[in-house]
PDB file of C-alpha atoms in Angstrom:
ATOM      1  CA  MET A  25     -16.106   3.867  20.597  1.00 44.00           C
ATOM      2  CA  LEU A  26     -17.498   0.810  18.852  1.00 42.00           C
ATOM      3  CA  ASN A  27     -20.151  -1.163  20.650  1.00 46.00           C
ATOM      4  CA  ASN A  28     -20.790  -4.864  20.252  1.00 53.00           C
ATOM      5  CA  ASN A  29     -23.018  -4.418  17.214  1.00 63.00           C
ATOM      6  CA  ILE A  30     -21.137  -5.803  14.182  1.00 63.00           C
ATOM      7  CA  HIS A  31     -23.450  -3.817  11.886  1.00 69.00           C
ATOM      8  CA  GLU A  32     -22.169  -0.544  13.374  1.00 78.00           C
ATOM      9  CA  SER A  33     -18.583  -1.692  12.800  1.00 76.00           C
ATOM     10  CA  LYS A  34     -19.348  -2.370   9.130  1.00 79.00           C
ATOM     11  CA  ASN A  35     -21.017   1.048   8.803  1.00 86.00           C
ATOM     12  CA  LEU A  36     -17.929   2.674  10.285  1.00 88.00           C
ATOM     13  CA  LEU A  37     -15.720   0.722   7.880  1.00 88.00           C
ATOM     14  CA  ASP A  38     -17.830   1.968   4.957  1.00 88.00           C
ATOM     15  CA  PHE A  39     -17.605   5.492   6.368  1.00 91.00           C
ATOM     16  CA  TYR A  40     -13.782   5.450   6.261  1.00 92.00           C
ATOM     17  CA  LYS A  41     -13.707   3.778   2.851  1.00 90.00           C
ATOM     18  CA  ASN A  42     -15.980   6.569   1.583  1.00 91.00           C
ATOM     19  CA  ILE A  43     -13.664   9.211   3.038  1.00 93.00           C
ATOM     20  CA  LEU A  44     -10.750   7.686   1.136  1.00 92.00           C
ATOM     21  CA  GLY A  45     -12.897   7.803  -1.991  1.00 90.00           C
ATOM     22  CA  LYS A  46     -12.840  11.619  -1.978  1.00 93.00           C
ATOM     23  CA  ASP A  47     -10.793  13.475  -4.617  1.00 92.00           C
ATOM     24  CA  ARG A  48      -8.403  14.679  -1.917  1.00 92.00           C
ATOM     25  CA  TYR A  49      -7.040  11.138  -1.508  1.00 93.00           C
ATOM     26  CA  LYS A  50      -6.985  10.240  -5.208  1.00 89.00           C
ATOM     27  CA  ILE A  51      -3.186  10.580  -5.273  1.00 89.00           C
ATOM     28  CA  LEU A  52      -2.853   7.692  -2.786  1.00 91.00           C
ATOM     29  CA  PHE A  53      -4.676   5.308  -5.112  1.00 87.00           C
ATOM     30  CA  GLU A  54      -2.403   6.348  -7.960  1.00 83.00           C
ATOM     31  CA  LEU A  55       0.780   5.690  -5.971  1.00 85.00           C
ATOM     32  CA  VAL A  56       0.078   2.995  -3.357  1.00 87.00           C
ATOM     33  CA  PRO A  57      -0.184  -0.513  -4.822  1.00 81.00           C
ATOM     34  CA  GLY A  58      -3.107  -2.527  -3.467  1.00 82.00           C
ATOM     35  CA  LEU A  59      -4.887   0.346  -1.724  1.00 87.00           C
ATOM     36  CA  ASN A  60      -7.592   0.458  -4.398  1.00 84.00           C
ATOM     37  CA  LEU A  61      -8.483  -3.156  -3.502  1.00 82.00           C
ATOM     38  CA  ILE A  62      -9.394  -2.148   0.058  1.00 83.00           C
ATOM     39  CA  ARG A  63     -11.879   0.410  -1.197  1.00 77.00           C
ATOM     40  CA  LYS A  64     -13.439  -2.101  -3.622  1.00 73.00           C
ATOM     41  CA  TYR A  65     -13.477  -4.983  -1.144  1.00 71.00           C
ATOM     42  CA  LYS A  66     -17.052  -5.888  -0.209  1.00 66.00           C
ATOM     43  CA  ASP A  67     -16.744  -9.098   1.832  1.00 62.00           C
ATOM     44  CA  THR A  68     -16.835  -7.978   5.447  1.00 61.00           C
ATOM     45  CA  ASN A  69     -17.894 -11.277   6.950  1.00 73.00           C
ATOM     46  CA  PHE A  70     -14.968 -11.336   9.338  1.00 76.00           C
ATOM     47  CA  PRO A  71     -15.065 -11.099  13.092  1.00 83.00           C
ATOM     48  CA  LYS A  72     -15.573  -7.640  14.541  1.00 84.00           C
ATOM     49  CA  THR A  73     -11.940  -7.513  15.709  1.00 88.00           C
ATOM     50  CA  GLN A  74     -10.697  -7.775  12.118  1.00 89.00           C
ATOM     51  CA  ILE A  75     -13.076  -5.053  10.947  1.00 88.00           C
ATOM     52  CA  ILE A  76     -11.799  -2.825  13.751  1.00 90.00           C
ATOM     53  CA  GLN A  77      -8.178  -3.545  12.732  1.00 94.00           C
ATOM     54  CA  ILE A  78      -8.949  -2.484   9.160  1.00 92.00           C
ATOM     55  CA  ILE A  79     -10.676   0.666  10.444  1.00 93.00           C
ATOM     56  CA  ARG A  80      -7.583   1.503  12.519  1.00 96.00           C
ATOM     57  CA  TYR A  81      -5.328   1.173   9.465  1.00 96.00           C
ATOM     58  CA  LEU A  82      -7.692   3.373   7.442  1.00 96.00           C
ATOM     59  CA  GLN A  83      -7.549   5.967  10.228  1.00 96.00           C
ATOM     60  CA  LEU A  84      -3.745   5.797  10.220  1.00 97.00           C
ATOM     61  CA  ILE A  85      -3.650   6.276   6.445  1.00 97.00           C
ATOM     62  CA  ILE A  86      -5.880   9.337   6.646  1.00 97.00           C
ATOM     63  CA  LEU A  87      -3.888  10.731   9.576  1.00 97.00           C
ATOM     64  CA  ARG A  88      -0.512  10.164   7.898  1.00 96.00           C
ATOM     65  CA  PHE A  89      -1.732  11.836   4.715  1.00 96.00           C
ATOM     66  CA  GLU A  90      -3.274  14.830   6.505  1.00 96.00           C
ATOM     67  CA  VAL A  91      -0.177  15.424   8.656  1.00 95.00           C
ATOM     68  CA  PHE A  92       2.015  15.387   5.555  1.00 93.00           C
ATOM     69  CA  GLU A  93      -0.329  17.764   3.687  1.00 91.00           C
ATOM     70  CA  PHE A  94      -0.425  20.192   6.613  1.00 91.00           C
ATOM     71  CA  LEU A  95       3.360  20.269   7.063  1.00 90.00           C
ATOM     72  CA  TYR A  96       4.068  20.353   3.336  1.00 86.00           C
ATOM     73  CA  LEU A  97       1.790  23.319   2.663  1.00 81.00           C
ATOM     74  CA  LYS A  98       2.992  25.062   5.824  1.00 82.00           C
ATOM     75  CA  ASN A  99       6.665  24.758   4.806  1.00 79.00           C
ATOM     76  CA  LYS A 100       6.247  25.207   1.047  1.00 71.00           C
ATOM     77  CA  PRO A 101       3.185  27.390   0.465  1.00 63.00           C
ATOM     78  CA  THR A 102       4.488  28.793  -2.830  1.00 58.00           C
ATOM     79  CA  ARG A 103       4.919  25.356  -4.438  1.00 57.00           C
ATOM     80  CA  GLY A 104       1.282  24.487  -4.048  1.00 56.00           C
ATOM     81  CA  ASN A 105      -0.189  21.041  -4.354  1.00 63.00           C
ATOM     82  CA  ASN A 106       1.688  19.882  -7.467  1.00 73.00           C
ATOM     83  CA  ILE A 107       2.270  16.102  -7.646  1.00 75.00           C
ATOM     84  CA  GLU A 108       5.644  16.470  -9.369  1.00 78.00           C
ATOM     85  CA  ASN A 109       6.935  18.754  -6.604  1.00 79.00           C
ATOM     86  CA  LYS A 110       5.692  16.310  -3.999  1.00 84.00           C
ATOM     87  CA  ARG A 111       7.424  13.355  -5.677  1.00 79.00           C
ATOM     88  CA  GLN A 112      10.748  15.152  -5.174  1.00 81.00           C
ATOM     89  CA  ASN A 113      10.012  15.443  -1.453  1.00 85.00           C
ATOM     90  CA  LYS A 114      11.526  12.717   0.764  1.00 86.00           C
ATOM     91  CA  ASP A 115       8.765  13.122   3.366  1.00 90.00           C
ATOM     92  CA  PHE A 116       6.152  12.542   0.682  1.00 91.00           C
ATOM     93  CA  ASN A 117       7.936   9.402  -0.520  1.00 88.00           C
ATOM     94  CA  GLU A 118       8.226   8.183   3.072  1.00 91.00           C
ATOM     95  CA  MET A 119       4.504   8.785   3.620  1.00 93.00           C
ATOM     96  CA  ILE A 120       3.679   6.739   0.497  1.00 91.00           C
ATOM     97  CA  ALA A 121       5.994   3.928   1.700  1.00 89.00           C
ATOM     98  CA  VAL A 122       4.363   3.852   5.150  1.00 93.00           C
ATOM     99  CA  ILE A 123       0.856   3.893   3.680  1.00 94.00           C
ATOM    100  CA  SER A 124       1.815   1.013   1.371  1.00 91.00           C
ATOM    101  CA  ILE A 125       2.773  -1.005   4.472  1.00 92.00           C
ATOM    102  CA  PHE A 126      -0.607  -0.216   6.072  1.00 95.00           C
ATOM    103  CA  SER A 127      -2.299  -1.234   2.819  1.00 93.00           C
ATOM    104  CA  LYS A 128      -0.485  -4.582   2.788  1.00 92.00           C
ATOM    105  CA  LYS A 129      -1.446  -5.232   6.427  1.00 94.00           C
ATOM    106  CA  MET A 130      -5.115  -4.580   5.639  1.00 93.00           C
ATOM    107  CA  LEU A 131      -4.998  -6.890   2.629  1.00 90.00           C
ATOM    108  CA  LYS A 132      -3.454  -9.587   4.808  1.00 92.00           C
ATOM    109  CA  ILE A 133      -6.342  -9.224   7.263  1.00 91.00           C
ATOM    110  CA  CYS A 134      -8.721  -9.587   4.287  1.00 87.00           C
ATOM    111  CA  GLY A 135      -7.088 -12.924   3.438  1.00 85.00           C
ATOM    112  CA  TYR A 136      -5.214 -12.144   0.234  1.00 84.00           C
ATOM    113  CA  ASN A 137      -2.772 -14.803  -0.895  1.00 82.00           C
ATOM    114  CA  GLU A 138       0.855 -14.796   0.198  1.00 83.00           C
ATOM    115  CA  ARG A 139       2.300 -14.464  -3.297  1.00 79.00           C
ATOM    116  CA  PHE A 140       0.364 -11.249  -3.865  1.00 79.00           C
ATOM    117  CA  LEU A 141       1.364  -9.911  -0.432  1.00 84.00           C
ATOM    118  CA  GLN A 142       5.037 -10.638  -1.192  1.00 81.00           C
ATOM    119  CA  ILE A 143       4.844  -8.533  -4.344  1.00 79.00           C
ATOM    120  CA  LEU A 144       3.265  -5.705  -2.331  1.00 81.00           C
ATOM    121  CA  GLU A 145       6.038  -6.024   0.249  1.00 82.00           C
ATOM    122  CA  GLN A 146       8.632  -5.682  -2.497  1.00 80.00           C
ATOM    123  CA  PHE A 147       6.916  -2.554  -3.784  1.00 80.00           C
ATOM    124  CA  SER A 148       6.777  -1.119  -0.235  1.00 80.00           C
ATOM    125  CA  CYS A 149      10.493  -1.759   0.073  1.00 81.00           C
ATOM    126  CA  ILE A 150      11.153   0.033  -3.230  1.00 80.00           C
ATOM    127  CA  LEU A 151       9.139   3.024  -2.039  1.00 80.00           C
ATOM    128  CA  PHE A 152      11.139   3.027   1.204  1.00 80.00           C
ATOM    129  CA  PHE A 153      14.424   3.032  -0.719  1.00 81.00           C
ATOM    130  CA  LYS A 154      13.183   5.898  -2.847  1.00 79.00           C
ATOM    131  CA  ALA A 155      12.397   7.882   0.309  1.00 79.00           C
ATOM    132  CA  LYS A 156      15.357   6.993   2.533  1.00 81.00           C
ATOM    133  CA  HIS A 157      18.162   5.391   0.494  1.00 81.00           C
ATOM    134  CA  GLU A 158      18.228   6.966  -2.918  1.00 80.00           C
ATOM    135  CA  GLU A 159      21.666   5.453  -3.620  1.00 83.00           C
ATOM    136  CA  VAL A 160      20.162   1.928  -3.452  1.00 78.00           C
ATOM    137  CA  PHE A 161      17.218   3.080  -5.558  1.00 79.00           C
ATOM    138  CA  ILE A 162      19.653   4.282  -8.229  1.00 80.00           C
ATOM    139  CA  LYS A 163      22.056   1.310  -7.928  1.00 80.00           C
ATOM    140  CA  TYR A 164      19.335  -1.246  -8.693  1.00 77.00           C
ATOM    141  CA  ASN A 165      17.620   1.010 -11.252  1.00 77.00           C
ATOM    142  CA  LEU A 166      14.411   0.737  -9.258  1.00 77.00           C
ATOM    143  CA  ASP A 167      12.713   3.242 -11.523  1.00 75.00           C
ATOM    144  CA  ASN A 168      11.973   0.233 -13.751  1.00 73.00           C
ATOM    145  CA  GLU A 169      10.422  -1.540 -10.765  1.00 72.00           C
ATOM    146  CA  VAL A 170       8.259   1.519 -10.122  1.00 67.00           C
ATOM    147  CA  LYS A 171       7.038   1.238 -13.722  1.00 66.00           C
ATOM    148  CA  SER A 172       6.202  -2.427 -13.043  1.00 65.00           C
ATOM    149  CA  MET A 173       4.349  -1.273  -9.944  1.00 63.00           C
ATOM    150  CA  LYS A 174       2.179   1.033 -12.066  1.00 59.00           C
ATOM    151  CA  GLU A 175       1.483  -1.817 -14.495  1.00 59.00           C
ATOM    152  CA  PHE A 176       0.715  -4.109 -11.541  1.00 58.00           C
ATOM    153  CA  LYS A 177      -1.926  -1.704 -10.241  1.00 55.00           C
ATOM    154  CA  GLU A 178      -3.653  -1.663 -13.621  1.00 47.00           C
ATOM    155  CA  LYS A 179      -4.004  -5.452 -13.908  1.00 51.00           C
ATOM    156  CA  PRO A 180      -7.569  -6.808 -13.791  1.00 44.00           C
ATOM    157  CA  PHE A 181      -8.476  -8.470 -10.498  1.00 45.00           C
ATOM    158  CA  ILE A 182     -11.228 -10.875  -9.496  1.00 39.00           C
ATOM    159  CA  PHE A 183     -12.238 -12.168  -6.092  1.00 36.00           C
ATOM    160  CA  GLN A 184     -12.987 -15.795  -5.282  1.00 30.00           C
ATOM    161  CA  ASN A 185     -14.084 -16.171  -1.696  1.00 30.00           C
ATOM    162  CA  ILE A 186     -11.558 -13.940   0.066  1.00 32.00           C
ATOM    163  CA  PHE A 187      -8.500 -14.875  -1.991  1.00 33.00           C
ATOM    164  CA  LEU A 188      -7.090 -12.845  -4.815  1.00 39.00           C
ATOM    165  CA  ASN A 189      -6.478 -14.391  -8.217  1.00 42.00           C
ATOM    166  CA  ILE A 190      -4.507 -12.508 -10.810  1.00 43.00           C
ATOM    167  CA  PHE A 191      -5.337 -13.211 -14.455  1.00 38.00           C
ATOM    168  CA  ASP A 192      -1.829 -12.517 -15.681  1.00 49.00           C
ATOM    169  CA  ASP A 193       0.489 -15.103 -14.099  1.00 57.00           C
ATOM    170  CA  ASN A 194       3.240 -14.091 -16.535  1.00 59.00           C
ATOM    171  CA  PHE A 195       3.322 -10.641 -15.002  1.00 53.00           C
ATOM    172  CA  MET A 196       3.669 -12.055 -11.473  1.00 58.00           C
ATOM    173  CA  GLU A 197       6.495 -14.322 -12.643  1.00 66.00           C
ATOM    174  CA  GLU A 198       8.226 -11.408 -14.369  1.00 63.00           C
ATOM    175  CA  VAL A 199       8.157  -9.347 -11.170  1.00 60.00           C
ATOM    176  CA  GLU A 200       9.412 -12.329  -9.163  1.00 65.00           C
ATOM    177  CA  ARG A 201      12.349 -12.800 -11.597  1.00 68.00           C
ATOM    178  CA  SER A 202      13.535  -9.192 -11.288  1.00 66.00           C
ATOM    179  CA  GLU A 203      16.996  -8.661  -9.802  1.00 66.00           C
ATOM    180  CA  PHE A 204      15.673  -6.570  -6.947  1.00 63.00           C
ATOM    181  CA  PHE A 205      12.997  -9.098  -6.002  1.00 65.00           C
ATOM    182  CA  ASN A 206      15.634 -11.855  -5.806  1.00 67.00           C
ATOM    183  CA  VAL A 207      17.932  -9.719  -3.623  1.00 66.00           C
ATOM    184  CA  PHE A 208      14.913  -8.828  -1.492  1.00 61.00           C
ATOM    185  CA  LYS A 209      13.805 -12.477  -1.186  1.00 65.00           C
ATOM    186  CA  ASN A 210      17.336 -13.685  -0.301  1.00 66.00           C
ATOM    187  CA  THR A 211      17.783 -10.981   2.330  1.00 64.00           C
ATOM    188  CA  LYS A 212      14.413 -11.828   3.840  1.00 62.00           C
ATOM    189  CA  SER A 213      15.195 -15.569   3.991  1.00 65.00           C
ATOM    190  CA  LYS A 214      18.572 -14.874   5.658  1.00 64.00           C
ATOM    191  CA  LYS A 215      16.825 -12.815   8.340  1.00 60.00           C
ATOM    192  CA  THR A 216      14.313 -15.627   8.883  1.00 59.00           C
ATOM    193  CA  LYS A 217      17.119 -18.193   9.306  1.00 62.00           C
ATOM    194  CA  LYS A 218      18.914 -15.957  11.843  1.00 60.00           C
ATOM    195  CA  SER A 219      15.755 -15.593  13.935  1.00 57.00           C
ATOM    196  CA  ASP A 220      15.219 -19.403  14.058  1.00 54.00           C
TER     197      ASP A 220
END
């Protein structure tokens, strides 16, 4: 599909980024933390293999969204395309959680710093709990974390080389101090120790 010309790979990457820029996908940028950074990211001076990996994730995001939309409208044609109805749908919440994982993987390929990626991983986990384990979502009052997620997406970002700097370090520290983040971090470190 892609030949050896790196220029064609970059054009294809821009093509998929432009597709995601359509109004149809606007909801994803409202709900998936970090996804807006992929669309704004301009530095594509990576090897062709990395560009192709990003393209594959963009294709998966579009596919996952379109499959959900098709099945949702097929099964619930009278409800229409209302965001509030969709947010009550477990399949919709699962789709958002999966897309947030794809988003994090793309940002990792782009070279974003580990601290930022950890925060995105926490948010992906919260979205997963909302979709699959509502009892955990309620137990830890993760609605507050979702509000932090919305605030996180609205923070101003700058790029230096290919690393992300966040102006508001206090916000990052506040997220890292949250009860859920600490449980998440401890669980993750226990799993790492077991695998060693």
